Short mmCIF file of C-alpha atoms and ligand atoms in Angstrom, two decimals:
data_model
loop_
_atom_site.label_atom_id
_atom_site.label_comp_id
_atom_site.label_asym_id
_atom_site.label_seq_id
_atom_site.Cartn_x
_atom_site.Cartn_y
_atom_site.Cartn_z
CA MET G 1 0.00 0.00 0.00
CA ASP G 2 1.71 3.18 -1.12
CA SER G 3 -1.01 5.68 -0.30
CA ALA G 4 0.07 8.97 1.18
CA VAL G 5 -1.05 7.67 4.57
CA ALA G 6 1.18 4.60 4.30
CA GLN G 7 4.08 6.69 3.10
CA SER G 8 3.69 9.10 6.02
CA TYR G 9 3.74 6.21 8.47
CA ARG G 10 6.37 3.99 6.83
CA ARG G 11 8.91 5.11 9.43
CA PHE G 12 6.87 3.47 12.20
CA GLU G 13 7.09 -0.03 10.68
CA ILE G 14 9.14 -2.79 12.33
CA PRO G 15 10.23 -5.23 9.58
CA GLY G 16 8.55 -8.62 9.95
CA ILE G 17 6.79 -7.47 13.13
CA ALA G 18 4.51 -4.52 12.36
CA GLN G 19 3.44 -3.22 8.94
CA LEU G 20 1.10 -0.59 7.51
CA VAL G 21 -1.12 -2.41 5.02
CA GLU G 22 -4.30 -1.74 3.10
CA GLY G 23 -7.15 -3.42 4.92
CA ASN G 24 -10.80 -3.92 4.03
CA GLY G 25 -12.40 -1.08 2.13
CA GLY G 26 -8.89 0.20 1.32
CA LEU G 27 -8.59 1.51 4.87
CA PRO G 28 -5.06 1.62 6.31
CA MET G 29 -4.31 -0.66 9.21
CA VAL G 30 -1.37 -1.88 11.26
CA ARG G 31 -0.83 -5.63 10.90
CA VAL G 32 1.10 -7.14 13.84
CA THR G 33 2.95 -10.46 13.56
CA SER G 34 4.92 -10.61 16.80
CA PRO G 35 6.42 -13.74 18.38
CA GLU G 36 3.59 -13.77 20.93
CA ALA G 37 0.58 -12.88 18.81
CA SER G 38 -0.82 -11.56 15.56
CA GLY G 39 -3.30 -8.71 15.40
CA GLU G 40 -4.87 -5.94 13.37
CA MET G 41 -5.72 -2.33 14.21
CA TYR G 42 -7.29 0.09 11.73
CA LEU G 43 -6.59 3.81 11.79
CA HIS G 44 -10.38 4.05 11.24
CA GLY G 45 -11.67 4.33 14.79
CA ALA G 46 -8.32 3.05 16.14
CA HIS G 47 -10.29 -0.15 15.77
CA VAL G 48 -8.80 -3.49 16.80
CA THR G 49 -10.25 -6.18 14.52
CA SER G 50 -8.11 -9.21 15.36
CA TRP G 51 -6.02 -10.67 18.18
CA LYS G 52 -4.67 -14.21 17.88
CA PRO G 53 -2.16 -15.31 20.51
CA GLN G 54 0.45 -17.74 19.17
CA GLY G 55 -0.95 -21.29 19.31
CA ALA G 56 -4.50 -20.09 19.99
CA ASP G 57 -7.54 -19.41 17.78
CA GLU G 58 -8.79 -15.90 16.90
CA VAL G 59 -10.33 -14.30 19.99
CA ILE G 60 -12.12 -11.34 18.40
CA PHE G 61 -15.39 -11.57 16.44
CA LEU G 62 -15.60 -9.59 13.19
CA SER G 63 -18.74 -9.67 11.07
CA SER G 64 -18.30 -10.88 7.49
CA ARG G 65 -20.79 -8.17 6.54
CA SER G 66 -19.04 -5.29 8.32
CA LYS G 67 -18.72 -2.08 6.34
CA PHE G 68 -15.30 -0.43 6.22
CA GLU G 69 -16.00 3.19 5.38
CA SER G 70 -15.62 6.63 6.86
CA GLY G 71 -18.61 7.63 8.91
CA ARG G 72 -19.54 4.05 9.87
CA ALA G 73 -18.32 1.86 12.72
CA ILE G 74 -16.81 -1.52 11.93
CA ARG G 75 -19.14 -4.34 13.11
CA GLY G 76 -17.15 -6.44 15.51
CA GLY G 77 -13.65 -6.00 16.88
CA VAL G 78 -13.33 -3.33 19.59
CA PRO G 79 -15.37 -0.21 18.76
CA ILE G 80 -14.45 2.75 20.97
CA CYS G 81 -17.50 4.44 22.45
CA PHE G 82 -16.69 8.07 23.41
CA PRO G 83 -17.69 10.66 24.68
CA TRP G 84 -21.12 9.14 25.24
CA PHE G 85 -22.45 5.58 25.46
CA GLY G 86 -25.52 4.56 23.46
CA GLY G 87 -27.68 7.47 22.32
CA LYS G 88 -26.72 11.06 23.19
CA ALA G 89 -29.11 12.08 25.96
CA ASP G 90 -29.77 15.59 24.61
CA ASP G 91 -29.57 14.95 20.85
CA PRO G 92 -31.38 12.03 19.18
CA LYS G 93 -29.66 12.89 15.90
CA ALA G 94 -26.18 12.37 17.36
CA PRO G 95 -24.30 9.20 16.31
CA ALA G 96 -24.76 6.22 18.65
CA HIS G 97 -21.79 5.64 20.98
CA GLY G 98 -20.20 8.99 20.17
CA PHE G 99 -18.19 10.13 17.17
CA VAL G 100 -14.63 8.72 17.47
CA ARG G 101 -15.29 5.14 16.26
CA ALA G 102 -16.39 6.26 12.77
CA LYS G 103 -13.50 8.63 11.97
CA SER G 104 -9.86 8.22 11.03
CA TRP G 105 -7.30 8.46 13.84
CA GLN G 106 -3.56 9.17 13.59
CA LEU G 107 -0.70 6.78 14.34
CA GLU G 108 1.38 7.89 17.33
CA SER G 109 3.83 4.99 17.77
CA ILE G 110 4.58 1.31 17.27
CA ALA G 111 6.98 -0.31 19.74
CA GLN G 112 8.19 -3.86 20.27
CA THR G 113 8.21 -4.83 23.93
CA GLY G 114 9.77 -8.28 24.24
CA GLY G 115 7.63 -10.65 22.19
CA ALA G 116 4.73 -8.21 22.09
CA VAL G 117 3.97 -5.10 20.02
CA THR G 118 2.29 -1.97 21.35
CA VAL G 119 0.47 0.25 18.84
CA ALA G 120 -0.76 3.73 19.86
CA MET G 121 -3.20 5.84 17.85
CA PHE G 122 -4.71 9.20 18.78
CA THR G 123 -7.45 11.63 17.89
CA GLU G 124 -7.99 15.20 19.08
CA SER G 125 -10.84 17.67 19.35
CA ASN G 126 -11.37 20.05 16.45
CA GLU G 127 -14.11 22.27 15.01
CA ASP G 128 -16.01 19.19 13.77
CA THR G 129 -16.02 17.43 17.14
CA LYS G 130 -17.09 20.64 18.87
CA LYS G 131 -20.33 20.57 16.85
CA TRP G 132 -21.25 17.50 18.93
CA TRP G 133 -19.29 18.13 22.14
CA PRO G 134 -17.64 21.46 23.11
CA ALA G 135 -14.71 19.92 25.02
CA GLU G 136 -11.02 20.05 24.07
CA PHE G 137 -9.34 16.69 24.39
CA ARG G 138 -6.73 14.24 23.15
CA LEU G 139 -7.69 10.57 23.15
CA VAL G 140 -5.08 7.81 22.79
CA HIS G 141 -5.85 4.14 22.22
CA ARG G 142 -2.75 2.16 23.17
CA VAL G 143 -2.94 -1.60 22.45
CA LYS G 144 -0.45 -4.29 23.38
CA PHE G 145 -0.71 -7.36 21.15
CA GLY G 146 1.05 -10.14 23.05
CA SER G 147 0.25 -13.34 24.94
CA GLU G 148 -2.40 -11.10 26.44
CA LEU G 149 -4.27 -8.22 24.82
CA VAL G 150 -4.04 -4.94 26.73
CA LEU G 151 -6.32 -2.09 25.59
CA GLU G 152 -5.79 1.31 27.17
CA LEU G 153 -7.97 4.35 26.47
CA GLU G 154 -6.31 7.55 27.72
CA LEU G 155 -8.18 10.86 27.76
CA THR G 156 -6.38 14.14 28.35
CA ASN G 157 -8.44 17.25 29.02
CA THR G 158 -6.53 19.84 26.97
CA GLY G 159 -9.11 22.54 27.62
CA LYS G 160 -9.65 25.08 30.37
CA THR G 161 -12.85 23.65 31.81
CA SER G 162 -13.73 20.33 33.40
CA LEU G 163 -15.31 17.73 31.16
CA ARG G 164 -17.55 14.74 31.78
CA PHE G 165 -17.70 11.79 29.40
CA GLU G 166 -18.79 8.20 29.06
CA GLU G 167 -16.58 5.57 27.43
CA ALA G 168 -16.59 1.90 26.51
CA LEU G 169 -14.26 -0.58 24.86
CA HIS G 170 -17.10 -2.41 23.15
CA THR G 171 -15.27 -5.71 22.65
CA TYR G 172 -16.86 -8.43 20.50
CA HIS G 173 -15.65 -11.87 21.62
CA ARG G 174 -15.90 -14.90 19.34
CA VAL G 175 -17.78 -17.86 20.88
CA GLY G 176 -18.54 -21.34 19.51
CA SER G 177 -22.20 -20.99 20.42
CA ILE G 178 -23.81 -18.18 22.39
CA GLU G 179 -26.25 -20.64 24.00
CA ALA G 180 -23.41 -22.61 25.59
CA ALA G 181 -21.36 -19.60 26.67
CA ARG G 182 -21.42 -18.37 30.28
CA VAL G 183 -20.13 -15.15 31.87
CA ARG G 184 -18.95 -15.31 35.48
CA GLY G 185 -17.98 -12.55 37.90
CA LEU G 186 -21.17 -10.49 37.97
CA ASP G 187 -23.11 -12.41 40.61
CA ALA G 188 -25.17 -10.10 42.87
CA VAL G 189 -24.24 -7.03 40.76
CA GLN G 190 -27.06 -4.62 39.93
CA TYR G 191 -27.65 -3.87 36.25
CA LEU G 192 -29.85 -1.80 33.95
CA ASP G 193 -31.78 -4.09 31.62
CA LYS G 194 -31.97 -2.17 28.31
CA THR G 195 -34.32 -4.82 26.93
CA ASP G 196 -36.80 -4.02 29.73
CA SER G 197 -37.04 -0.21 29.81
CA ASN G 198 -33.71 0.12 31.65
CA ARG G 199 -35.21 -1.49 34.77
CA LYS G 200 -32.65 -1.96 37.54
CA LYS G 201 -32.22 -5.67 38.40
CA THR G 202 -29.76 -7.88 40.27
CA GLN G 203 -27.70 -10.62 38.63
CA HIS G 204 -28.15 -14.06 40.15
CA GLY G 205 -25.17 -16.33 39.50
CA GLU G 206 -23.47 -16.58 36.12
CA VAL G 207 -24.86 -14.88 32.98
CA ALA G 208 -26.42 -17.23 30.41
CA ILE G 209 -27.70 -15.79 27.12
CA VAL G 210 -31.14 -17.15 26.22
CA SER G 211 -32.63 -14.12 24.41
CA GLU G 212 -31.69 -10.55 23.45
CA THR G 213 -29.40 -9.40 26.25
CA ASP G 214 -28.34 -5.80 26.80
CA SER G 215 -27.23 -5.28 30.41
CA VAL G 216 -25.25 -2.42 31.94
CA TYR G 217 -23.74 -3.77 35.18
CA LEU G 218 -23.25 -0.95 37.66
CA ASP G 219 -20.50 -0.03 40.13
CA THR G 220 -18.41 -3.10 39.35
CA SER G 221 -14.65 -3.20 38.84
CA ALA G 222 -14.69 -7.01 38.90
CA ALA G 223 -12.90 -9.20 36.41
CA VAL G 224 -15.21 -11.40 34.37
CA GLU G 225 -14.64 -14.79 32.83
CA LEU G 226 -16.21 -16.00 29.59
CA GLU G 227 -16.45 -19.79 29.50
CA ASP G 228 -16.84 -21.34 26.03
CA PRO G 229 -17.35 -25.13 26.17
CA VAL G 230 -17.59 -25.32 22.36
CA LEU G 231 -14.27 -23.61 21.58
CA ARG G 232 -13.01 -25.11 24.87
CA ARG G 233 -11.50 -21.93 26.21
CA ARG G 234 -11.84 -19.48 29.05
CA THR G 235 -11.36 -15.77 28.39
CA ARG G 236 -10.58 -13.59 31.40
CA VAL G 237 -11.27 -9.86 31.15
CA THR G 238 -9.77 -7.69 33.88
CA LYS G 239 -10.17 -3.93 33.97
CA GLU G 240 -8.76 -0.84 35.67
CA ASN G 241 -10.55 2.49 36.17
CA SER G 242 -13.80 1.09 34.84
CA ARG G 243 -16.93 0.93 37.02
CA THR G 244 -19.48 -0.50 34.60
CA THR G 245 -19.49 -3.63 32.45
CA VAL G 246 -21.89 -4.13 29.55
CA VAL G 247 -22.94 -7.56 28.27
CA TRP G 248 -24.69 -7.63 24.89
CA ASN G 249 -26.01 -10.13 22.42
CA PRO G 250 -28.72 -9.04 19.97
CA TRP G 251 -30.18 -12.55 19.57
CA LYS G 252 -31.91 -13.60 16.35
CA GLU G 253 -34.63 -11.02 15.75
CA LYS G 254 -32.60 -7.92 16.69
CA ALA G 255 -29.58 -9.18 14.71
CA ARG G 256 -31.79 -9.25 11.61
CA THR G 257 -32.24 -5.47 11.93
CA PHE G 258 -28.50 -4.92 11.40
CA SER G 259 -27.38 -4.96 7.75
CA ASP G 260 -23.81 -5.66 8.93
CA PHE G 261 -24.58 -8.92 10.74
CA ALA G 262 -24.64 -12.00 8.51
CA GLU G 263 -27.25 -14.72 9.11
CA ASP G 264 -26.58 -16.58 12.37
CA GLU G 265 -23.45 -14.56 13.23
CA TRP G 266 -25.25 -13.46 16.39
CA MET G 267 -24.80 -17.04 17.62
CA ARG G 268 -21.01 -16.70 17.54
CA MET G 269 -20.42 -13.44 19.39
CA ILE G 270 -20.86 -11.78 22.77
CA CYS G 271 -19.88 -8.24 23.72
CA ILE G 272 -18.21 -7.78 27.12
CA GLU G 273 -17.57 -4.05 27.46
CA ALA G 274 -15.38 -2.39 30.05
CA SER G 275 -16.93 1.03 30.37
CA ASN G 276 -17.81 4.08 32.44
CA ALA G 277 -21.42 4.68 31.50
CA SER G 278 -24.70 6.01 32.91
CA ASP G 279 -24.22 7.38 36.44
CA PHE G 280 -20.56 6.33 36.28
CA ALA G 281 -19.49 8.88 33.67
CA VAL G 282 -16.02 10.30 34.36
CA ASP G 283 -15.13 13.90 35.32
CA VAL G 284 -11.68 15.22 34.33
CA ALA G 285 -10.31 18.60 35.36
CA PRO G 286 -8.36 20.79 32.91
CA GLY G 287 -4.93 19.33 32.15
CA GLN G 288 -5.77 16.02 33.86
CA GLN G 289 -5.91 12.50 32.40
CA HIS G 290 -8.09 9.42 32.78
CA LYS G 291 -6.92 5.95 31.69
CA MET G 292 -9.24 2.97 31.40
CA ARG G 293 -7.39 -0.32 30.84
CA VAL G 294 -8.62 -3.77 29.86
CA THR G 295 -6.51 -6.94 29.87
CA VAL G 296 -7.74 -10.03 28.01
CA ASN G 297 -6.25 -13.49 28.56
CA VAL G 298 -7.34 -16.76 27.02
CA ALA G 299 -6.66 -20.30 28.24
CA ALA G 300 -7.68 -23.55 26.55
CA PHE G 301 -9.26 -26.32 28.64
O1 LIG C 1 -23.39 -2.12 24.08
C1 LIG C 1 -24.66 -2.59 23.73
C2 LIG C 1 -25.31 -1.59 22.77
O2 LIG C 1 -25.44 -0.33 23.37
C3 LIG C 1 -26.65 -2.18 22.30
O3 LIG C 1 -27.72 -1.42 22.81
C4 LIG C 1 -26.56 -2.10 20.77
O4 LIG C 1 -27.02 -0.86 20.30
C5 LIG C 1 -25.05 -2.28 20.58
O5 LIG C 1 -24.50 -1.44 21.59
C6 LIG C 1 -24.54 -2.01 19.19
O6 LIG C 1 -24.63 -0.67 18.90
P1 LIG C 1 -24.12 -0.18 17.44
O7 LIG C 1 -24.35 1.30 17.44
O8 LIG C 1 -22.68 -0.55 17.33
O9 LIG C 1 -24.97 -0.95 16.44
#
């Protein structure tokens, strides 16, 4: 790929380890092939679309029908929701999950750390973003592709007034069958059930998915574990500076309403989203930073 973008970033490449390539839709992405893992991260939305630890299967779900175009979020991978989660409370016309996941970011750095590779991309406020949100900010998505996947979302308030935002790393996990999958670690945690008028409920035991599920678990910093008896693996998701966790599967009928979900793909994905949403939005004073970090490990059994 010799587009101007690739040329401008050629200096970041690490031969045989990290390359700028043309991805789907002609969008530039960083392809990682490190000793510990392979992975992909598009400049579009700083969007991770693949993480495959050496010797393991692909961990991330990516829809075969996803669009790859400016102005649209990729379906699958790790969409970045910022500076609001879901719909914008005061503007029904605003894009769902904020405006950073559907725009092109810039490459900040690529570094090899042992057998892993860390890729950092950033986006900053400008006149366009201020049409939706008046704040001044710099947002960095720093991702370590190694034997574990570490996703870090770092917000710097570059303005002169405090800002409040919501955020989520809306991670789509591949599963062998959603009906057999179980999510542990949320027992007794209260959640908003978005399939039932946002009613507040309490989780009893592990989470099983038996219909459309759209739950925002509140005031929880707990690690969760996704057990997949079909792919015979456990995925552990630990998080730092995140006080809500979202679990989502659209199930059959809702999935049909998305043009970028292929038939039956809903059966092979579950979103587990480290986030700060609803009453747990984050306040950052001028010049201050907030870092939310997610670490994903997989183990076969
Ligand atoms: O995180 C769950 C959720 O908020 C669901 O309500 C559903 O809308 C999902 O995100 C996907 O949203 P998207 O805008 O990516 O289609």
